Amino acid sequence: MKRVLIIGGYGNFGGYIARSLAADPAIRVIIGGRSLARAKAFAATLDPRVCVEQAKIDIDADFQSALAVVAPDVVVHTVGPFQRQDYRVARACIAHGAHYIDLADARAFVAGIWALDESARARQVVVISGASSVPCLTSAVVDHYLANFDRLETLDYGITAAQETNRGLATASAVLSYVGRRFPALRDGQQKDVYGWQDIHIVRYPELGRRLFGNCDVPDLEIFPERYRSVRDIRFAAGHEIAALHLATWWLSWLVRIRLLRRLDRFALSLLKGSFVFDRLGSSKSGMHLFLSGVGKDGERKCIRFFLIARRGHGPYVPCMPAILLARRLALGESISPGARPCLDLIDLPTYLKALAGYDISVIVEGADAPS
């Protein structure tokens, strides 16, 4: 039985991962976090037939010593925001000889994880960053449909949240850290500056209807131009389900852009609490879209429209699934080459979607040459 420590195991995403892994007979889950009381309270909500441990883990306070006491084989790091973190947690895991997986969505953090490759190889451990919707699922979708194109030119995609879902402070802080702030994105074959939560646009989803979107800074914007050389335009966006809430965030983005406000993540807690006022107007349905455009094999213009729709609040299982699958693989002793890398080429689209089959999640694809 392999010991899997989930840092932030009683939190938003960590809780989903812990519930999924706790029932696996090959895994002994350790719920880690700053509050031992909260870890114990969460453990009490799990199936009483499973046995889990709890541990006081603070990544900012002698984490190396805490790791030695817990002695995990695999560490899943879910405590964001990663935009303000360095690699001390991953380095400590390497030194301990534990495999490391995180759910980071921070552009520089995920793209720069290669810096740990040599030390991870020396210790024969796996270090994987960005085991989440981006870039794991997004790259899996592109890779799956790439053969439909003679030349792929445009990727336009995004995630729309359900209003009635668990919303954590770390996730809110991560998004707000780039609202109204400038970052580069591929436009017309060149890196050009765009602004977070601007370039506002509407996407019409099957079942969900119209949802608003604005620019978001994600690892894909750094990784994909090199990975998909023919692509000339990449836009990743996100949006609130409630239009009024989305437009309020868009308005705040202008205050940051014109420098009346320095940054919004300082107000993350207040803004997060304020967002709950809108819950009665929303639903438990979230979605993801990815539109691939370019030249098809017949020389004609081609567009594939991929939609993922999650109901009944099951949306968080989508970003959590890569960490769940990879932790299971490592616990079962399946071979993953040692070293550090972003979460690419590790989970293909059929495997990802098969893992989601037990949840109220469906996929709709338009324009593909063959069924998914």
Short mmCIF file of C-alpha atoms in Angstrom, two decimals, residues 19-372:
data_model
loop_
_atom_site.label_atom_id
_atom_site.label_comp_id
_atom_site.label_asym_id
_atom_site.label_seq_id
_atom_site.Cartn_x
_atom_site.Cartn_y
_atom_site.Cartn_z
CA ARG A 19 -12.52 11.13 -1.66
CA SER A 20 -11.59 9.49 -4.94
CA LEU A 21 -8.31 7.98 -3.74
CA ALA A 22 -9.40 6.94 -0.24
CA ALA A 23 -11.46 4.01 -1.56
CA ASP A 24 -8.51 2.60 -3.53
CA PRO A 25 -7.10 -0.46 -1.70
CA ALA A 26 -3.61 0.24 -3.09
CA ILE A 27 -3.48 3.70 -1.48
CA ARG A 28 -3.24 4.99 2.08
CA VAL A 29 -4.42 8.61 1.94
CA ILE A 30 -2.96 11.20 4.30
CA ILE A 31 -5.04 14.37 4.63
CA GLY A 32 -2.57 17.20 5.13
CA GLY A 33 -3.08 20.86 5.90
CA ARG A 34 -2.32 23.68 8.32
CA SER A 35 -5.25 22.74 10.56
CA LEU A 36 -5.12 19.26 12.04
CA ALA A 37 -8.65 19.79 13.38
CA ARG A 38 -10.01 20.46 9.90
CA ALA A 39 -8.13 17.44 8.53
CA LYS A 40 -9.72 15.23 11.20
CA ALA A 41 -13.17 16.74 10.58
CA PHE A 42 -12.89 16.06 6.86
CA ALA A 43 -11.65 12.50 7.45
CA ALA A 44 -14.74 11.89 9.57
CA THR A 45 -16.95 12.60 6.52
CA LEU A 46 -15.37 9.79 4.49
CA ASP A 47 -16.66 6.25 4.25
CA PRO A 48 -15.94 4.71 7.67
CA ARG A 49 -14.72 1.55 5.95
CA VAL A 50 -11.67 3.37 4.58
CA CYS A 51 -8.70 4.21 6.73
CA VAL A 52 -7.02 7.58 6.27
CA GLU A 53 -4.43 9.50 8.26
CA GLN A 54 -4.29 13.17 9.09
CA ALA A 55 -1.19 15.34 9.36
CA LYS A 56 -0.40 18.95 10.17
CA ILE A 57 1.42 20.22 7.09
CA ASP A 58 2.39 23.83 6.47
CA ILE A 59 4.35 24.39 3.27
CA ASP A 60 5.68 27.67 4.70
CA ALA A 61 6.93 26.23 8.01
CA ASP A 62 9.60 23.51 8.05
CA PHE A 63 7.90 21.44 5.40
CA GLN A 64 10.94 19.20 4.97
CA SER A 65 10.73 17.98 8.59
CA ALA A 66 6.98 17.40 8.34
CA LEU A 67 7.54 15.39 5.18
CA ALA A 68 10.06 13.17 6.93
CA VAL A 69 7.53 12.39 9.67
CA VAL A 70 4.67 11.58 7.28
CA ALA A 71 6.96 9.60 4.93
CA PRO A 72 4.78 9.64 1.79
CA ASP A 73 5.52 7.81 -1.45
CA VAL A 74 3.51 10.33 -3.49
CA VAL A 75 2.65 13.96 -2.73
CA VAL A 76 -0.28 15.76 -4.38
CA HIS A 77 0.03 19.53 -3.89
CA THR A 78 -3.30 21.36 -4.20
CA VAL A 79 -2.61 24.50 -2.15
CA GLY A 80 -2.61 27.55 -4.36
CA PRO A 81 -2.35 30.15 -5.54
CA PHE A 82 0.74 28.92 -7.35
CA GLN A 83 1.30 32.36 -8.90
CA ARG A 84 3.08 33.34 -5.66
CA GLN A 85 4.97 30.10 -4.99
CA ASP A 86 8.42 28.81 -5.78
CA TYR A 87 9.46 25.15 -6.08
CA ARG A 88 10.32 24.52 -2.43
CA VAL A 89 7.56 21.90 -2.03
CA ALA A 90 8.66 20.00 -5.13
CA ARG A 91 12.33 20.27 -4.12
CA ALA A 92 11.54 18.88 -0.67
CA CYS A 93 9.68 15.96 -2.25
CA ILE A 94 12.65 15.22 -4.51
CA ALA A 95 15.03 15.31 -1.54
CA HIS A 96 12.75 12.94 0.35
CA GLY A 97 12.46 10.60 -2.64
CA ALA A 98 8.69 11.06 -3.10
CA HIS A 99 6.89 11.53 -6.38
CA TYR A 100 5.26 14.96 -6.74
CA ILE A 101 2.09 16.08 -8.54
CA ASP A 102 0.50 19.53 -8.43
CA LEU A 103 -2.64 21.20 -9.78
CA ALA A 104 -0.89 24.47 -10.63
CA ASP A 105 -2.45 26.77 -13.20
CA ALA A 106 0.25 29.46 -12.94
CA ARG A 107 1.91 30.07 -16.28
CA ALA A 108 5.52 30.55 -15.19
CA PHE A 109 5.31 27.91 -12.47
CA VAL A 110 4.16 25.10 -14.76
CA ALA A 111 6.29 26.07 -17.76
CA GLY A 112 9.39 26.39 -15.58
CA ILE A 113 9.12 23.02 -13.82
CA TRP A 114 11.76 21.66 -16.23
CA ALA A 115 14.31 23.35 -13.95
CA LEU A 116 13.89 20.41 -11.56
CA ASP A 117 14.35 17.72 -14.19
CA GLU A 118 17.97 16.88 -13.48
CA SER A 119 17.52 16.58 -9.71
CA ALA A 120 14.31 14.53 -10.14
CA ARG A 121 16.08 12.11 -12.49
CA ALA A 122 18.96 11.76 -10.06
CA ARG A 123 16.53 10.69 -7.33
CA GLN A 124 14.45 8.58 -9.74
CA VAL A 125 11.22 10.40 -8.91
CA VAL A 126 8.45 11.84 -11.03
CA VAL A 127 7.65 15.56 -10.78
CA ILE A 128 4.53 16.67 -12.65
CA SER A 129 3.14 20.21 -12.67
CA GLY A 130 -0.20 21.36 -14.07
CA ALA A 131 -2.05 18.05 -13.56
CA SER A 132 -5.36 19.75 -14.19
CA SER A 133 -7.62 21.06 -16.96
CA VAL A 134 -4.74 23.18 -18.26
CA PRO A 135 -2.53 22.02 -19.79
CA CYS A 136 -3.39 18.31 -19.31
CA LEU A 137 -6.94 18.13 -20.67
CA THR A 138 -6.54 20.96 -23.18
CA SER A 139 -3.46 19.38 -24.77
CA ALA A 140 -5.20 15.98 -24.80
CA VAL A 141 -8.10 17.47 -26.77
CA VAL A 142 -5.81 19.17 -29.28
CA ASP A 143 -3.68 16.06 -29.72
CA HIS A 144 -6.76 13.88 -30.24
CA TYR A 145 -8.15 16.00 -33.09
CA LEU A 146 -4.88 17.21 -34.60
CA ALA A 147 -4.94 14.54 -37.33
CA ASN A 148 -8.11 16.15 -38.72
CA PHE A 149 -6.02 19.10 -39.91
CA ASP A 150 -3.44 19.61 -42.59
CA ARG A 151 -2.57 22.80 -40.75
CA LEU A 152 -3.97 23.81 -37.35
CA GLU A 153 -4.00 27.60 -37.07
CA THR A 154 -6.23 28.75 -34.20
CA LEU A 155 -7.07 27.58 -30.69
CA ASP A 156 -9.90 29.45 -29.00
CA TYR A 157 -11.08 27.93 -25.75
CA GLY A 158 -12.19 28.52 -22.20
CA ILE A 159 -13.88 27.37 -19.01
CA THR A 160 -17.17 28.64 -17.60
CA ALA A 161 -17.82 28.03 -13.92
CA ALA A 162 -21.06 26.99 -12.28
CA GLN A 163 -22.34 29.52 -9.78
CA GLU A 164 -23.56 26.79 -7.42
CA THR A 165 -20.24 25.06 -6.82
CA ASN A 166 -17.46 25.00 -4.26
CA ARG A 167 -15.34 28.09 -4.74
CA GLY A 168 -12.08 28.29 -2.82
CA LEU A 169 -10.05 31.35 -1.83
CA ALA A 170 -6.92 30.05 -3.55
CA THR A 171 -8.71 29.68 -6.89
CA ALA A 172 -10.26 33.14 -6.55
CA SER A 173 -6.85 34.63 -5.71
CA ALA A 174 -5.24 32.94 -8.70
CA VAL A 175 -7.80 34.34 -11.15
CA LEU A 176 -7.82 37.81 -9.60
CA SER A 177 -4.01 37.98 -9.73
CA TYR A 178 -4.13 38.66 -13.48
CA VAL A 179 -7.49 40.44 -13.89
CA GLY A 180 -6.71 43.73 -15.63
CA ARG A 181 -3.01 42.93 -15.81
CA ARG A 182 -0.97 42.60 -18.98
CA PHE A 183 0.43 39.30 -20.26
CA PRO A 184 1.59 38.02 -23.66
CA ALA A 185 -0.51 35.77 -25.89
CA LEU A 186 -0.06 34.52 -29.44
CA ARG A 187 -1.93 36.71 -31.92
CA ASP A 188 -1.37 36.67 -35.69
CA GLY A 189 1.77 34.60 -35.22
CA GLN A 190 3.36 37.01 -32.76
CA GLN A 191 3.40 37.44 -28.99
CA LYS A 192 1.23 40.46 -28.21
CA ASP A 193 0.08 41.96 -24.94
CA VAL A 194 -3.49 41.28 -23.80
CA TYR A 195 -5.23 42.09 -20.52
CA GLY A 196 -6.83 39.74 -18.04
CA TRP A 197 -10.62 39.45 -18.16
CA GLN A 198 -10.79 41.77 -21.19
CA ASP A 199 -11.40 40.92 -24.86
CA ILE A 200 -14.91 40.12 -23.62
CA HIS A 201 -16.87 37.72 -25.86
CA ILE A 202 -19.85 35.36 -25.85
CA VAL A 203 -19.85 31.62 -26.47
CA ARG A 204 -23.11 29.77 -26.97
CA TYR A 205 -23.05 26.32 -25.38
CA PRO A 206 -25.39 23.41 -25.99
CA GLU A 207 -27.71 23.21 -22.96
CA LEU A 208 -25.97 26.04 -21.07
CA GLY A 209 -26.85 28.81 -23.49
CA ARG A 210 -24.81 31.99 -23.75
CA ARG A 211 -21.86 32.51 -21.41
CA LEU A 212 -19.49 35.49 -21.20
CA PHE A 213 -15.71 35.09 -21.31
CA GLY A 214 -12.58 37.18 -20.79
CA ASN A 215 -8.84 36.60 -21.19
CA CYS A 216 -7.03 34.42 -18.67
CA ASP A 217 -3.32 33.74 -18.25
CA VAL A 218 -2.59 29.99 -18.18
CA PRO A 219 0.41 27.70 -18.83
CA ASP A 220 -0.91 26.83 -22.30
CA LEU A 221 -0.07 30.32 -23.53
CA GLU A 222 3.59 29.64 -22.78
CA ILE A 223 3.75 25.96 -23.78
CA PHE A 224 1.48 25.59 -26.81
CA PRO A 225 3.22 27.94 -29.31
CA GLU A 226 6.27 25.68 -29.19
CA ARG A 227 4.23 22.48 -29.07
CA TYR A 228 1.90 23.33 -31.99
CA ARG A 229 4.16 25.23 -34.38
CA SER A 230 1.55 25.91 -37.08
CA VAL A 231 -0.81 27.69 -34.67
CA ARG A 232 -0.90 31.48 -35.07
CA ASP A 233 -3.61 32.44 -32.58
CA ILE A 234 -4.24 31.14 -29.06
CA ARG A 235 -6.89 32.57 -26.78
CA PHE A 236 -7.79 31.07 -23.44
CA ALA A 237 -10.65 32.62 -21.49
CA ALA A 238 -12.81 32.03 -18.46
CA GLY A 239 -16.13 33.33 -17.28
CA HIS A 240 -18.74 33.45 -14.56
CA GLU A 241 -22.12 31.87 -15.15
CA ILE A 242 -23.92 35.02 -14.00
CA ALA A 243 -23.50 37.79 -16.58
CA ALA A 244 -23.75 40.58 -13.98
CA LEU A 245 -20.93 39.03 -11.95
CA HIS A 246 -18.78 38.60 -15.04
CA LEU A 247 -19.36 42.22 -16.10
CA ALA A 248 -18.55 43.46 -12.60
CA THR A 249 -15.20 41.65 -12.78
CA TRP A 250 -14.65 43.10 -16.26
CA TRP A 251 -15.31 46.62 -14.88
CA LEU A 252 -12.81 46.01 -12.08
CA SER A 253 -10.26 44.88 -14.68
CA TRP A 254 -10.31 48.37 -16.14
CA LEU A 255 -9.51 49.90 -12.75
CA VAL A 256 -6.42 47.70 -12.64
CA ARG A 257 -5.51 48.38 -16.26
CA ILE A 258 -5.59 52.17 -15.82
CA ARG A 259 -3.78 51.73 -12.47
CA LEU A 260 -6.44 53.03 -10.13
CA LEU A 261 -6.03 49.67 -8.43
CA ARG A 262 -2.71 47.84 -8.25
CA ARG A 263 -4.14 44.30 -8.28
CA LEU A 264 -7.35 42.57 -7.26
CA ASP A 265 -6.08 39.48 -5.47
CA ARG A 266 -5.57 41.64 -2.36
CA PHE A 267 -9.37 41.75 -2.14
CA ALA A 268 -9.90 38.08 -2.96
CA LEU A 269 -11.65 37.15 0.30
CA SER A 270 -14.12 40.04 0.13
CA LEU A 271 -14.86 39.49 -3.55
CA LEU A 272 -15.29 35.75 -3.02
CA LYS A 273 -17.79 36.32 -0.21
CA GLY A 274 -19.63 38.84 -2.37
CA SER A 275 -19.94 36.34 -5.21
CA PHE A 276 -22.06 34.02 -3.04
CA VAL A 277 -24.84 36.63 -3.12
CA PHE A 278 -25.46 35.59 -6.74
CA ASP A 279 -25.85 31.87 -6.00
CA ARG A 280 -29.65 31.93 -6.11
CA LEU A 281 -29.46 33.20 -9.69
CA GLY A 282 -27.18 30.45 -10.94
CA SER A 283 -27.05 26.71 -11.47
CA SER A 284 -24.75 23.75 -10.81
CA LYS A 285 -23.80 23.49 -14.50
CA SER A 286 -20.30 24.36 -15.73
CA GLY A 287 -18.58 23.84 -19.05
CA MET A 288 -15.48 23.92 -21.15
CA HIS A 289 -15.13 24.62 -24.86
CA LEU A 290 -12.24 24.24 -27.25
CA PHE A 291 -12.50 25.38 -30.87
CA LEU A 292 -9.78 24.21 -33.26
CA SER A 293 -9.60 25.96 -36.64
CA GLY A 294 -7.36 25.65 -39.67
CA VAL A 295 -7.04 23.86 -42.98
CA GLY A 296 -8.48 20.35 -43.24
CA LYS A 297 -7.02 17.38 -45.08
CA ASP A 298 -9.10 18.32 -48.14
CA GLY A 299 -7.57 21.81 -48.29
CA GLU A 300 -10.79 23.49 -47.14
CA ARG A 301 -11.31 25.56 -44.00
CA LYS A 302 -12.15 23.40 -41.00
CA CYS A 303 -13.36 23.99 -37.44
CA ILE A 304 -13.88 21.42 -34.70
CA ARG A 305 -15.96 22.52 -31.72
CA PHE A 306 -15.46 20.52 -28.53
CA PHE A 307 -17.81 21.09 -25.58
CA LEU A 308 -17.70 19.50 -22.14
CA ILE A 309 -20.73 20.04 -19.92
CA ALA A 310 -20.79 19.16 -16.21
CA ARG A 311 -23.99 19.03 -14.19
CA ARG A 312 -24.95 18.62 -10.51
CA GLY A 313 -21.78 20.35 -9.35
CA HIS A 314 -19.54 17.66 -10.83
CA GLY A 315 -17.38 20.19 -12.67
CA PRO A 316 -14.49 20.16 -10.13
CA TYR A 317 -13.81 16.50 -10.95
CA VAL A 318 -12.59 17.66 -14.38
CA PRO A 319 -9.51 19.58 -13.11
CA CYS A 320 -8.92 17.02 -10.33
CA MET A 321 -8.93 13.94 -12.54
CA PRO A 322 -5.29 14.07 -13.80
CA ALA A 323 -3.93 14.07 -10.25
CA ILE A 324 -6.25 11.18 -9.33
CA LEU A 325 -5.21 9.11 -12.34
CA LEU A 326 -1.50 9.80 -11.96
CA ALA A 327 -1.48 9.11 -8.22
CA ARG A 328 -3.15 5.76 -8.88
CA ARG A 329 -0.63 4.89 -11.57
CA LEU A 330 2.27 5.67 -9.28
CA ALA A 331 0.67 3.76 -6.41
CA LEU A 332 0.27 0.70 -8.64
CA GLY A 333 3.89 0.93 -9.74
CA GLU A 334 3.10 1.76 -13.36
CA SER A 335 6.07 3.13 -15.20
CA ILE A 336 6.33 6.90 -15.64
CA SER A 337 9.78 8.09 -16.65
CA PRO A 338 11.57 9.91 -13.82
CA GLY A 339 12.08 13.62 -14.25
CA ALA A 340 10.22 16.92 -14.04
CA ARG A 341 7.77 18.10 -16.68
CA PRO A 342 4.43 19.85 -17.26
CA CYS A 343 1.47 17.45 -17.40
CA LEU A 344 1.64 16.69 -21.12
CA ASP A 345 1.51 13.36 -23.00
CA LEU A 346 0.60 11.44 -19.84
CA ILE A 347 -3.18 11.07 -20.21
CA ASP A 348 -4.86 10.85 -23.61
CA LEU A 349 -8.39 12.09 -24.24
CA PRO A 350 -10.18 8.69 -24.26
CA THR A 351 -8.57 7.79 -20.92
CA TYR A 352 -9.49 11.17 -19.44
CA LEU A 353 -13.11 10.96 -20.57
CA LYS A 354 -13.45 7.34 -19.47
CA ALA A 355 -12.38 8.38 -15.96
CA LEU A 356 -15.16 11.00 -15.94
CA ALA A 357 -17.82 8.52 -17.07
CA GLY A 358 -19.14 7.96 -13.55
CA TYR A 359 -20.09 11.62 -13.16
CA ASP A 360 -22.83 13.73 -14.74
CA ILE A 361 -20.49 15.02 -17.42
CA SER A 362 -20.98 14.80 -21.19
CA VAL A 363 -19.04 15.76 -24.29
CA ILE A 364 -20.37 17.16 -27.55
CA VAL A 365 -18.13 17.39 -30.61
CA GLU A 366 -19.01 19.19 -33.83
CA GLY A 367 -17.04 19.06 -37.07
CA ALA A 368 -14.70 16.13 -36.41
CA ASP A 369 -14.03 13.68 -39.26
CA ALA A 370 -14.73 10.67 -37.06
CA PRO A 371 -16.45 10.02 -33.72
CA SER A 372 -14.42 10.59 -30.54
#
